Tab-separated table of C-alpha atoms in Angstrom:
chain	number	residue	atom	x	y	z
D	240	MET	CA	-31.991	-4.544	34.023
D	241	LYS	CA	-30.955	-1.080	32.884
D	242	ARG	CA	-27.329	-2.165	32.470
D	243	SER	CA	-28.309	-5.206	30.413
D	244	GLY	CA	-30.411	-2.951	28.166
D	245	ILE	CA	-27.416	-0.735	27.497
D	246	ALA	CA	-25.249	-3.777	26.778
D	247	HIS	CA	-27.892	-5.107	24.377
D	248	ARG	CA	-27.980	-1.803	22.485
D	249	ALA	CA	-24.159	-1.776	22.282
D	250	ARG	CA	-24.153	-5.290	20.822
D	251	SER	CA	-26.804	-4.323	18.272
D	252	ILE	CA	-24.921	-1.160	17.238
D	253	ARG	CA	-21.567	-2.899	16.832
D	254	PRO	CA	-22.481	-5.064	13.780
D	255	PHE	CA	-24.194	-2.099	12.132
D	256	GLY	CA	-21.215	0.111	12.881
D	257	GLY	CA	-18.925	-2.505	11.381
D	258	LEU	CA	-20.749	-3.211	8.108
D	259	GLY	CA	-22.158	0.287	7.898
D	260	GLY	CA	-18.726	1.834	8.359
D	261	VAL	CA	-17.210	-0.285	5.586
D	262	LEU	CA	-20.097	0.543	3.247
D	263	PHE	CA	-19.707	4.208	4.165
D	264	THR	CA	-16.035	4.231	3.127
D	265	PHE	CA	-16.874	2.483	-0.150
D	266	GLY	CA	-19.684	4.984	-0.722
D	267	ILE	CA	-17.285	7.923	-0.488
D	268	ALA	CA	-14.816	5.937	-2.619
D	269	TRP	CA	-17.538	5.666	-5.281
D	270	LEU	CA	-18.207	9.407	-5.073
D	271	GLY	CA	-14.460	9.935	-5.502
D	272	TYR	CA	-14.541	7.710	-8.582
D	273	GLU	CA	-17.389	9.728	-10.083
D	274	LEU	CA	-15.682	13.011	-9.230
D	275	ALA	CA	-12.480	11.791	-10.893
D	276	ARG	CA	-14.403	11.383	-14.174
D	277	VAL	CA	-14.903	15.157	-14.378
D	278	PRO	CA	-12.528	16.688	-16.965
D	279	GLY	CA	-9.529	18.105	-15.170
D	280	LEU	CA	-10.070	16.059	-12.028
D	281	ASP	CA	-9.387	12.906	-14.053
D	282	ARG	CA	-5.731	13.953	-13.828
D	283	VAL	CA	-5.922	13.848	-10.036
D	284	GLY	CA	-7.401	10.375	-9.798
D	285	GLN	CA	-10.013	8.469	-7.827
D	286	MET	CA	-7.971	8.063	-4.657
D	287	ALA	CA	-7.083	11.737	-4.236
D	288	CYS	CA	-10.685	12.806	-4.949
D	289	ALA	CA	-12.011	10.317	-2.388
D	290	ILE	CA	-9.569	11.514	0.277
D	291	LEU	CA	-10.592	15.111	-0.430
D	292	LEU	CA	-14.268	14.209	0.006
D	293	ALA	CA	-13.545	12.324	3.243
D	294	VAL	CA	-11.607	15.247	4.673
D	295	MET	CA	-14.379	17.659	3.697
D	296	TYR	CA	-16.984	15.401	5.319
D	297	ARG	CA	-14.999	15.362	8.571
D	298	GLN	CA	-14.736	19.159	8.655
D	299	VAL	CA	-18.447	19.733	7.945
D	300	PHE	CA	-20.196	16.871	9.743
D	301	GLY	CA	-17.545	15.613	12.161
D	302	TYR	CA	-16.375	12.051	12.617
D	303	PRO	CA	-19.226	9.475	12.271
D	304	GLU	CA	-18.762	7.802	15.666
D	305	ALA	CA	-21.540	5.251	15.087
D	306	LEU	CA	-19.540	3.867	12.136
D	307	ARG	CA	-16.118	3.919	13.810
D	308	ILE	CA	-15.628	0.120	13.906
D	309	GLY	CA	-16.186	-0.293	10.159
D	310	ILE	CA	-14.117	2.763	9.284
D	311	ILE	CA	-11.197	1.421	11.331
D	312	PHE	CA	-11.621	-1.951	9.588
D	313	SER	CA	-11.296	-0.219	6.199
D	314	SER	CA	-8.328	1.954	7.206
D	315	GLN	CA	-6.399	-0.965	8.723
D	316	ARG	CA	-7.544	-4.415	7.549
D	317	LEU	CA	-8.596	-3.504	4.024
D	318	LEU	CA	-5.465	-1.412	3.659
D	319	ARG	CA	-3.208	-4.368	4.443
D	320	PHE	CA	-5.157	-6.700	2.166
D	321	ALA	CA	-4.929	-4.158	-0.665
D	322	ILE	CA	-1.146	-4.021	-0.252
D	323	VAL	CA	-1.002	-7.826	-0.438
D	324	LEU	CA	-2.913	-7.755	-3.737
D	325	TYR	CA	-0.708	-4.876	-4.896
D	326	GLY	CA	2.078	-7.446	-5.089
D	327	LEU	CA	0.475	-8.830	-8.259
D	328	LYS	CA	1.453	-5.600	-10.008
D	329	LEU	CA	5.128	-6.414	-9.522
D	330	ASN	CA	6.683	-8.615	-12.202
D	331	MET	CA	9.797	-9.726	-10.335
D	332	GLY	CA	11.169	-11.672	-13.299
D	333	LEU	CA	11.100	-8.566	-15.468
D	334	VAL	CA	12.868	-6.474	-12.843
D	335	LEU	CA	15.532	-9.082	-12.091
D	336	SER	CA	16.172	-9.678	-15.797
D	337	GLU	CA	17.443	-6.107	-16.074
D	338	GLY	CA	20.260	-6.951	-13.667
D	339	PRO	CA	21.657	-4.944	-10.775
D	340	GLY	CA	22.049	-1.731	-12.783
D	341	LEU	CA	18.374	-0.834	-12.587
D	342	LEU	CA	18.129	-1.694	-8.887
D	343	VAL	CA	21.213	0.407	-8.130
D	344	LYS	CA	19.568	3.405	-9.796
D	345	ASP	CA	16.320	2.772	-7.929
D	346	THR	CA	18.184	2.416	-4.630
D	347	LEU	CA	19.899	5.742	-5.285
D	348	VAL	CA	16.523	7.380	-5.939
D	349	ILE	CA	14.966	6.009	-2.747
D	350	GLY	CA	17.961	6.870	-0.593
D	351	PHE	CA	18.162	10.402	-1.997
D	352	ALA	CA	14.418	11.041	-1.584
D	353	ILE	CA	14.311	9.958	2.055
D	354	ALA	CA	17.621	11.549	3.089
D	355	ALA	CA	16.949	14.850	1.295
D	356	THR	CA	13.428	15.069	2.697
D	357	LEU	CA	14.578	14.503	6.276
D	358	GLY	CA	17.512	16.909	5.833
D	359	LEU	CA	15.362	19.714	4.441
D	360	ALA	CA	12.663	19.027	7.025
D	361	LYS	CA	15.233	19.634	9.742
D	362	LEU	CA	16.478	22.779	7.988
D	363	PHE	CA	12.972	24.223	7.523
D	364	LYS	CA	11.757	22.955	10.913
D	365	ALA	CA	9.013	20.978	9.183
D	366	ASP	CA	7.092	18.202	10.946
D	367	ARG	CA	9.495	15.249	10.925
D	368	ASN	CA	6.963	12.402	10.972
D	369	LEU	CA	4.882	13.790	8.123
D	370	SER	CA	8.043	14.607	6.153
D	371	LEU	CA	9.303	11.047	6.626
D	372	LEU	CA	6.108	9.660	5.089
D	373	LEU	CA	6.421	12.094	2.172
D	374	GLY	CA	10.032	11.042	1.600
D	375	ILE	CA	9.037	7.376	1.627
D	376	GLY	CA	6.152	7.920	-0.778
D	377	THR	CA	8.238	10.087	-3.101
D	378	GLY	CA	11.110	7.622	-3.190
D	379	ILE	CA	9.240	4.332	-3.565
D	380	CYS	CA	5.678	4.096	-4.845
D	381	GLY	CA	3.392	6.729	-3.409
D	382	ALA	CA	0.339	5.701	-1.395
D	383	ALA	CA	1.215	1.991	-1.213
D	384	ALA	CA	4.631	2.750	0.275
D	385	VAL	CA	3.203	5.259	2.754
D	386	ALA	CA	0.551	2.752	3.814
D	387	ALA	CA	3.121	-0.028	4.224
D	388	LEU	CA	5.610	2.038	6.238
D	389	ALA	CA	3.122	4.006	8.358
D	390	PRO	CA	2.454	1.260	10.948
D	391	ILE	CA	6.164	0.461	11.159
D	392	VAL	CA	7.141	4.043	11.996
D	393	ARG	CA	3.984	4.435	14.128
D	394	ALA	CA	2.610	7.309	12.065
D	395	LYS	CA	-0.689	8.925	12.977
D	396	GLU	CA	-3.575	8.127	10.650
D	397	GLU	CA	-4.113	11.821	9.897
D	398	ASP	CA	-0.450	12.135	8.861
D	399	THR	CA	-0.786	9.060	6.648
D	400	ALA	CA	-3.863	10.478	4.911
D	401	ALA	CA	-2.253	13.904	4.525
D	402	ALA	CA	0.901	12.370	3.010
D	403	VAL	CA	-1.124	10.350	0.498
D	404	GLY	CA	-3.118	13.431	-0.516
D	405	MET	CA	0.005	15.579	-0.972
D	406	ILE	CA	1.726	12.887	-3.042
D	407	ALA	CA	-1.340	12.459	-5.250
D	408	LEU	CA	-1.586	16.212	-5.836
D	409	LEU	CA	2.084	16.964	-6.468
D	410	GLY	CA	2.664	13.754	-8.418
D	411	THR	CA	-0.173	14.635	-10.779
D	412	VAL	CA	1.267	18.109	-11.387
D	413	PHE	CA	4.705	16.640	-12.117
D	414	SER	CA	3.412	13.885	-14.420
D	415	VAL	CA	1.460	16.380	-16.551
D	416	GLY	CA	4.515	18.627	-16.593
D	417	TYR	CA	6.686	15.744	-17.795
D	418	ALA	CA	4.329	15.016	-20.684
D	419	LEU	CA	4.381	18.683	-21.726
D	420	LEU	CA	8.180	18.880	-21.500
D	421	PHE	CA	8.904	15.667	-23.456
D	422	PRO	CA	8.869	17.271	-26.954
D	423	LEU	CA	11.287	19.961	-25.710
D	424	LEU	CA	13.868	17.645	-24.125
D	425	PRO	CA	16.835	15.958	-25.865
D	426	LEU	CA	15.541	12.502	-24.900
D	427	ASN	CA	14.412	9.557	-26.993
D	428	SER	CA	11.369	7.522	-25.948
D	429	LEU	CA	13.316	4.995	-23.877
D	430	GLN	CA	15.318	7.665	-22.046
D	431	TYR	CA	12.198	9.680	-21.302
D	432	GLY	CA	10.359	6.601	-20.053
D	433	MET	CA	13.246	5.665	-17.787
D	434	TRP	CA	13.354	9.233	-16.442
D	435	ALA	CA	9.648	9.173	-15.616
D	436	GLY	CA	9.867	5.745	-13.989
D	437	LEU	CA	12.843	6.689	-11.847
D	438	SER	CA	11.464	9.973	-10.545
D	439	LEU	CA	7.671	10.124	-10.436
D	440	HIS	CA	5.674	9.165	-7.370
D	441	GLU	CA	2.762	6.783	-8.039
D	442	VAL	CA	2.553	3.983	-10.605
D	443	ALA	CA	-0.419	5.878	-12.065
D	444	HIS	CA	1.719	9.016	-12.399
D	445	VAL	CA	4.389	7.029	-14.223
D	446	ALA	CA	1.796	5.548	-16.580
D	447	LEU	CA	0.301	8.978	-17.260
D	448	ALA	CA	3.663	10.551	-18.076
D	449	GLY	CA	5.118	7.505	-19.850
D	450	ALA	CA	2.189	7.252	-22.264
D	451	ALA	CA	3.353	10.502	-23.880
D	452	ALA	CA	6.355	8.605	-25.324
D	453	GLY	CA	4.353	5.783	-26.874
D	454	THR	CA	4.520	2.048	-26.200
D	455	ASP	CA	8.312	1.843	-25.801
D	456	GLY	CA	8.462	4.847	-23.496
D	457	LEU	CA	5.632	3.546	-21.341
D	458	ALA	CA	7.255	0.111	-21.052
D	459	ALA	CA	10.566	1.654	-19.973
D	460	ALA	CA	8.782	3.890	-17.458
D	461	LEU	CA	6.879	1.029	-15.846
D	462	LEU	CA	9.994	-1.144	-15.724
D	463	ALA	CA	11.955	1.541	-13.863
D	464	LYS	CA	9.020	2.038	-11.502
D	465	LEU	CA	8.703	-1.690	-10.839
D	466	GLY	CA	12.293	-1.675	-9.603
D	467	ARG	CA	11.327	0.867	-6.938
D	468	VAL	CA	8.264	-1.184	-5.967
D	469	PHE	CA	10.527	-4.233	-5.709
D	470	LEU	CA	12.597	-2.416	-3.077
D	471	LEU	CA	9.553	-1.720	-0.866
D	472	LEU	CA	10.064	-4.889	1.181
D	473	PRO	CA	13.783	-4.403	1.977
D	474	VAL	CA	13.131	-0.743	2.872
D	475	CYS	CA	10.401	-1.867	5.293
D	476	LEU	CA	12.774	-4.368	6.880
D	477	ILE	CA	15.424	-1.660	7.301
D	478	PHE	CA	12.924	0.587	9.081
D	479	ILE	CA	11.869	-2.270	11.356
D	480	VAL	CA	15.485	-2.690	12.439
D	481	LEU	CA	15.905	1.079	12.919
D	482	MET	CA	12.713	1.351	14.972
D	483	LYS	CA	13.697	-1.557	17.206
D	484	LYS	CA	17.126	0.001	17.729
D	485	LYS	CA	15.463	3.309	18.603
D	486	ASP	CA	13.147	1.566	21.052
D	487	ARG	CA	16.067	-0.128	22.807
D	488	LYS	CA	17.858	3.210	23.194
D	489	SER	CA	14.721	4.879	24.518
D	490	ALA	CA	14.100	2.061	26.984
D	491	THR	CA	17.694	2.204	28.206
D	492	ALA	CA	17.650	5.979	28.630
D	493	SER	CA	14.329	6.045	30.459
D	494	SER	CA	14.519	2.649	32.174
D	495	ASP	CA	11.117	1.999	30.620
D	496	THR	CA	10.538	-1.633	29.770
D	497	THR	CA	6.943	-1.126	28.596
D	498	GLN	CA	7.858	0.365	25.203
D	499	ALA	CA	5.579	-1.116	22.551
D	500	ALA	CA	7.422	-3.501	20.278
D	501	VAL	CA	7.492	-2.968	16.518
D	502	ALA	CA	5.036	-5.498	15.141
D	503	PHE	CA	6.314	-7.375	12.119
D	504	PRO	CA	4.200	-6.384	9.095
D	505	TRP	CA	3.119	-9.844	7.955
D	506	PHE	CA	1.076	-8.309	5.159
D	507	LEU	CA	4.414	-7.570	3.446
D	508	VAL	CA	5.076	-11.305	3.384
D	509	GLY	CA	1.768	-11.583	1.557
D	510	PHE	CA	2.921	-8.833	-0.797
D	511	LEU	CA	6.074	-10.844	-1.568
D	512	LEU	CA	4.174	-14.109	-2.020
D	513	MET	CA	1.671	-12.495	-4.384
D	514	SER	CA	4.569	-11.023	-6.373
D	515	LEU	CA	6.121	-14.473	-6.703
D	516	LEU	CA	2.753	-16.008	-7.563
D	517	GLY	CA	2.015	-13.477	-10.270
D	518	SER	CA	5.545	-13.507	-11.693
D	519	TYR	CA	6.346	-17.226	-11.786
D	520	VAL	CA	3.105	-19.214	-11.409
D	521	LEU	CA	-0.090	-17.621	-12.692
D	522	GLU	CA	0.952	-16.477	-16.149
D	523	PRO	CA	3.977	-18.686	-16.972
D	524	VAL	CA	2.624	-21.983	-15.574
D	525	VAL	CA	-1.072	-21.781	-14.739
D	526	SER	CA	-3.488	-20.549	-17.365
D	527	VAL	CA	-5.692	-17.785	-15.983
D	528	PRO	CA	-8.899	-16.310	-17.441
D	529	ASP	CA	-8.577	-13.181	-19.541
D	530	GLY	CA	-8.922	-10.051	-17.507
D	531	LEU	CA	-8.140	-11.700	-14.151
D	532	PHE	CA	-5.231	-9.394	-13.418
D	533	ASP	CA	-7.227	-6.375	-14.554
D	534	GLY	CA	-10.081	-7.389	-12.264
D	535	LEU	CA	-7.783	-7.893	-9.288
D	536	GLY	CA	-6.097	-4.584	-10.065
D	537	THR	CA	-9.483	-2.850	-10.019
D	538	LEU	CA	-10.375	-4.553	-6.728
D	539	THR	CA	-7.048	-3.446	-5.247
D	540	THR	CA	-7.686	0.153	-6.296
D	541	TRP	CA	-11.157	0.171	-4.739
D	542	MET	CA	-9.993	-1.344	-1.459
D	543	LEU	CA	-7.055	1.034	-1.271
D	544	THR	CA	-9.376	3.960	-1.984
D	545	ALA	CA	-11.838	2.862	0.722
D	546	ALA	CA	-8.923	2.518	3.139
D	547	MET	CA	-7.733	6.027	2.304
D	548	VAL	CA	-11.258	7.332	2.949
D	549	GLY	CA	-11.008	5.823	6.423
D	550	LEU	CA	-7.731	7.617	6.954
D	551	GLY	CA	-9.075	10.851	5.508
D	552	LEU	CA	-11.923	10.876	8.016
D	553	ASN	CA	-9.293	11.189	10.746
D	554	VAL	CA	-7.862	14.410	9.317
D	555	ASN	CA	-8.616	17.540	11.320
D	556	LEU	CA	-7.577	20.449	9.115
D	557	LYS	CA	-7.361	22.862	12.032
D	558	ASP	CA	-4.732	20.662	13.666
D	559	LEU	CA	-2.965	19.779	10.413
D	560	ARG	CA	-2.818	23.228	8.808
D	561	SER	CA	0.020	24.462	10.984
D	562	ARG	CA	2.115	21.337	10.271
D	563	ALA	CA	1.465	20.579	6.592
D	564	LEU	CA	2.708	23.622	4.652
D	565	ARG	CA	6.404	23.178	5.387
D	566	PRO	CA	6.440	19.418	4.633
D	567	LEU	CA	4.664	20.169	1.349
D	568	LEU	CA	7.341	22.740	0.474
D	569	VAL	CA	10.030	20.203	1.357
D	570	MET	CA	8.411	17.612	-0.890
D	571	LEU	CA	8.190	20.098	-3.767
D	572	ILE	CA	11.920	20.863	-3.488
D	573	VAL	CA	12.906	17.193	-3.188
D	574	SER	CA	10.725	16.168	-6.138
D	575	THR	CA	12.293	18.893	-8.275
D	576	LEU	CA	15.822	17.901	-7.264
D	577	LEU	CA	14.977	14.260	-7.912
D	578	SER	CA	13.801	15.146	-11.429
D	579	PHE	CA	17.144	16.810	-12.209
D	580	LEU	CA	19.136	13.982	-10.617
D	581	THR	CA	17.399	11.242	-12.584
D	582	LEU	CA	17.519	13.294	-15.786
D	583	SER	CA	21.301	13.410	-15.435
D	584	ILE	CA	21.337	9.634	-14.924
D	585	VAL	CA	19.451	8.812	-18.132
D	586	LEU	CA	21.254	11.313	-20.380
């Protein structure tokens, strides 16, 4: 009788923990949204503010174990669904119309960011896994890229959250710096926009910096950034192949046949399908209500923010502090080098 009572309580807690955990992550996401409306913090953005609040909550109150099921749902399921919807932001027709030149430049940026980050991480003895996530986010598209690659490279949730927070912070500093430097640089609006789109981290950072050059500069910035987003899928596929190759070597060396296989990230197929749908069906063929894309974009942002809250709740600053400073220094150096490299490309 006693055992059945315990089982009954567990079954009653589980639904509450599921729904309550999801609502909890959205509640902190809302607080992050409100915090991001404060002058000064509006430069940082909703997602970074929400992650900061989640990390602070964990340090003060500990992890809310009763809500674990819902928090995991947000950090995993909602995260993947948000990435699928993120595909609507990618206008594939616009990217492909620019020809291979733009994609070659974007490929160079991604390759340099990842290779330089890993090289400097080895030189400075920085944490390799966290540095890899920072290189991926710096090279491609910030939080979305980190979230997409993290399960493929088997990154810890606390590393994923830390990488997203660092990218949000440093990317905001760089985007504001770009806007301040624009009047002092020998660049026209299109060149400046292309520079921002090729080098800055998040789409939001590119929009913030690109707006300083007016409509033409912003359009050029977003176009260059879309090329990097377009390359997210092939980069993921490359890492899947590399991880499987690594697993085979490890299994051969250790005679261990129980190595966990790299699960194919099917949500990236959804990302591709949504990109195709948005680029070639919804607007060109099927008439959609005004504001549909804006509404879906807002929904994507909220789900991604709630997912990042779930990840942020896994961050233990005492454990992370000793590993995060060197990767952050590496990212600062790589971002600076990337700015000079792309500036030379557009001049």
